[in-house]
Amino acid sequence: MAADNSVLLGLVEEFVSGQVDSKAAETSTGVKNGQFTILQLVEALGVSLSSSQPQTRGRGVQLLSQVLQECYSSLSEREVEVLLAFYENRLKDHYVIIPHVLQGLKALTKCSVLPPGSAVSVLKSIFQDIHVQSLMLAERSCVYNILISLMESKEEELKGLGADFIFGFVQSVDGERDPRNLLLAFQVARNIIQRGYDLGKFVEELFEVMSCYFPIDFSPPPSDPRGITQEELVLSLRAVLTGTSQFAEFLLPLIIEKLDSDIQSAKVDSLQTLAACGLTYSHKELAEFLPGLWSSIRREVSQTASERVESAGLSALSALVSCLSRSVLNSDSEDVLQVFLSLVLKDCQHHLCEPDLKLVWPSAKLLQAAAGASYRASLIVSAAIIPALLEQYNNRTQCAHRRTLLEVLQGFVQPTALSRPADGEDSVLVAFQQSLCGVVFSALTESSAGLQVTATRVLSALGQQPGLMAQTDVEKAVDHLSRLILEEDDPKLSSAVVECSGSLAHLHPKAFISRLIPRLKEEILSGQSDAAVRQRCVTALASVSSLASVVQESTPVLLQVLASAHTGSCGFSVEEVAAVCISLQKIAEHARDSEEIGRFFHDIIIPHLLGLCLQAALQTRDAGHSSPLTDEAVLSAIVPVMSTACAALRSESASRMAAQAVSLFLDGDVSFLPENAFPSKIQLLQSRAESGGLSQLVCLLMACVCSLPRSVEIPEIDRLLLQLEDLSCTCTHLFSFTSAAKCFAGLVNKRPAGEALDAVLERVMKRISVELENTSSGQRTQAFTLLLWLFALLSDPTLGSQAADGFGVLMSDCLDVLNRGCHADVRIMYRQRFFAENSTKLVQGFNSAEQEKKSCYLKALSHIVSNLPRQVQLTELPALLPLLLEALSCADQAVQLSTLSCLQPVLLEPPEALRNQLEALFSRLLALTTSPAMKVRIASLQCVHALSRLPEHTVLPFRARVLKALAVPLDDKKRLVRKEAVAARAEWFLLGSPGGR
Amino acid sequence: MSGGTRLENANPLIFQRSGERLLTATDEDEDVADPIDDREIFDLIRSINDPEHPLSLEELNVVEQMRVNVNDRESMVSVEFTPTIPHCSMATLIGLSIKVKLLRSLPDRFKIDVHITPGTHASEDAVNKQLADKERVAAALENSQLLEVVNQCLSTRTM
């Protein structure tokens, strides 16, 4: 013990008189370890704490405070009480000591064992003895932190202090300027307001001391290490100002005043603060200021050119209206909402009726914001506005005017989340139902496409609200829509019509089944209409089919199209057939949400598709007549239909699907196909002799089995794998063997890891290395091994380039087999790992390779890099930069393009390493701007454009050279190239020029 | 509108912006040469900022596609612009901005003629003469204050 004491005395001595700061840390470690107690420390400090030299006393207090900061949690209540009394007393001491005293107090107030009454006494002494604003920044922050921790732990005691606490706080904050401390002060004020402290008679004082910062204008210094943003300050001040309705009488006039400001951010802030007020205030606080607020909001919305001010103004108005709608009516007082809305209506309504419609949009937006705030408000506004709008519409004859009016109307028809009628309430538009439908139908028959587009939007909005369209109206609407689909060829209009049909069909399937589908079917299969009309019909069919009942009607039509394409009766082109398949795929996507649709696809559509394709393939083999269904483009379009549908199958039907597909392809079991007229023993996976024909149907097998969930057991998988392997290695037809290889990869991917999988892989590897036939067979699990092998190929001059493309295949997401949608097992970050494992080898290989083989390595590298996620690219690129620059001067255009595309995002945030390479970079990029390939020219110009954003001093030396070089592509023969050249050259002209940047 | 100097035309009529040019299949085709046409020239100048309003020349209807004429084979471009009011003092500056934009964006084989739509400005001839004079345009761009204003008109707007 005596030894410890002498150690402690030594430490204290060295800290206080020896000025060795590191001794404080040693002391606190000692206290924490239990080597000394706080009491011993205080005793050891005795002499210095009572010294007559303020510096010595300061040093003593500093040591004690620093130790307390480390070990405040282990203090007992008794110790805290004594220490607090000491520190409170020291607050009256010499000014050099105060900073250390406050540090100590801050540590003590964080204690969990504060004795009762201590919070009050600490605060009283701080407020009495210290003038906070004359302290330094760090000490002021100490005071706020003391307040915050006391408010956390001793809320009751502080509330007991009453208004004195508020007064003390107001006094200590008054004049604070540092943003860091302001954030703390705002936090204290927010606590005061939200936790229900009694503000007493200091409401106005507290408001004044806080509102003097409103609206906040703060731009952080460049390279600000503290990271305080204007946004943070604005939000925390707003929480204080709008936290209580007691501030209303001061805040609202302030907002009205600040809205007159010329600074845009001040206006936006004021409007957003007003919107926040709407949540806490009631109509009593607002009533007096409503006319003033309204005229300010109206002025801002109708005069501003900035969308931010406009949207802030509109949301402020809607917050006000919804606040008023919440008010409880007294029997004797008038309805404040009614009064306010009649003011709004009086100012806005006449603009909707003026002949030139000049201010129609600002007024309409204001009215819509008011109407959207609550159900009651929308009742009042619609009752006044909709008849006026309808009358206007009928009086106008110009299409442009009618369109504007209809667009305005659309805003009122669409209810917002707040104004939606509750259960049991009717839509506000019920009274105008008849005339609204009339107007929409008359607009649909107009000749202007713009007007018709707007009308379809209003129609969908009407259809979505119950009770606004009677059965006859729905039927009429469907008739109009089918007429538009058949007759109108404006692309914007037809996409609007298709969208509208889709949304209506979801709610009124019956009308669409009975009216639209038969008409479209007739049109498609009549064989007389031209391709564009048929295409529109097919798209429309796809978009209305979102419910099972509609799907059951629409998909047979599409199947019929495929069947008649197969027989060649209606003269469908390959493109049309592929488009039909795309529509089927869109419908298949709904199977994910509805089991019924999934079952329908499983039972009817997939067997039919398989049957048709099989028929087509057999017919081609036997008769030589070629059906569109044997075309590779069509088959590749059918694949996503099946895989989308299969991916959505539930477990039972999924395993049935797998069994059926496997038995069809392995054993030629055709029993589940419709129109059972196939020869009994078809060998689908065996046909190796002829080109294509039956073997290409293996892509359909891939579509069925590879997208099933991983849990589904695939029967006879070993035999299947063997046959697929055979097919992919021996078949000479490109489409067949790639599909077989993809299917193989998909199946391997789904198998659980284990001996069986390893055996399969080993066998494949052996075979591949013997045959070197097909470089894309395995894709994921065997990626690494296969890659090493691919890697060996890079130095083989003939196969090198093909192998480099293999890297591209591995790195890009494969659309049809290996993606998450098909339940494939995609390991996270496999690209990054792949990159990490292989890039160094590639770089080494590049360095050791002979001149003519280097391009293969560059190609592989650029494939890998351009498929990496952006973040990884950014971190890895500095190291690879020299190689990529080399790749830019490589003659292969594909390499140039992929290198440019990975360089461009990097140039937006250039790494340090780039600075030294600018000379090389510029000369290569500028040379590429005259490349023979258009895409390379465009990409290189985009890179040159991006370079103009680099810091001025680094790129200014190149300005003249770039401007001269860019004059050449200005006269390029392709417009897209000229466009990029113009954009890049304009930026380079602005660089370093007055008024530029 | 409060404080500062008063604008000459404080409340101009605002016109709709036309959309981006639609891409066609021939635009993507490497082998087809696309001639420079009226729309392309119009696209170059429609986004120029007005010197006193936060609006583009297209929104103020100062430039219109029908007032742009280009002949790619003979390397001639002629642009007419319409000041918003007949006494607009900014007319020369607007014309200069259009001229500079075209000089920077077109190959140097083109002869560029920028002038005021006949009958829309009080001192039409004087302005046209200034804009046609090569030496005066070059001298104007030596003046750093003038260049600053022109560059501001030509810089892409950030909203």
Short mmCIF file of C-alpha atoms in Angstrom, two decimals, chain A residues 38 116 517 581 589 751 760 795 835 894 982:
data_model
loop_
_atom_site.label_atom_id
_atom_site.label_comp_id
_atom_site.label_asym_id
_atom_site.label_seq_id
_atom_site.Cartn_x
_atom_site.Cartn_y
_atom_site.Cartn_z
CA ILE A 38 -10.17 7.96 -6.16
CA PRO A 116 -30.76 13.28 -5.33
CA ILE A 517 -60.81 -10.26 -76.26
CA CYS A 581 -43.82 -15.07 -77.22
CA GLU A 589 -44.76 -13.09 -64.95
CA ARG A 751 -26.88 -30.02 -57.34
CA VAL A 760 -19.38 -35.29 -62.50
CA SER A 795 -0.89 -18.47 -74.87
CA PHE A 835 -11.09 -10.93 -60.10
CA ALA A 894 -14.13 -4.67 -78.68
CA VAL A 982 -20.33 19.22 -79.27
#
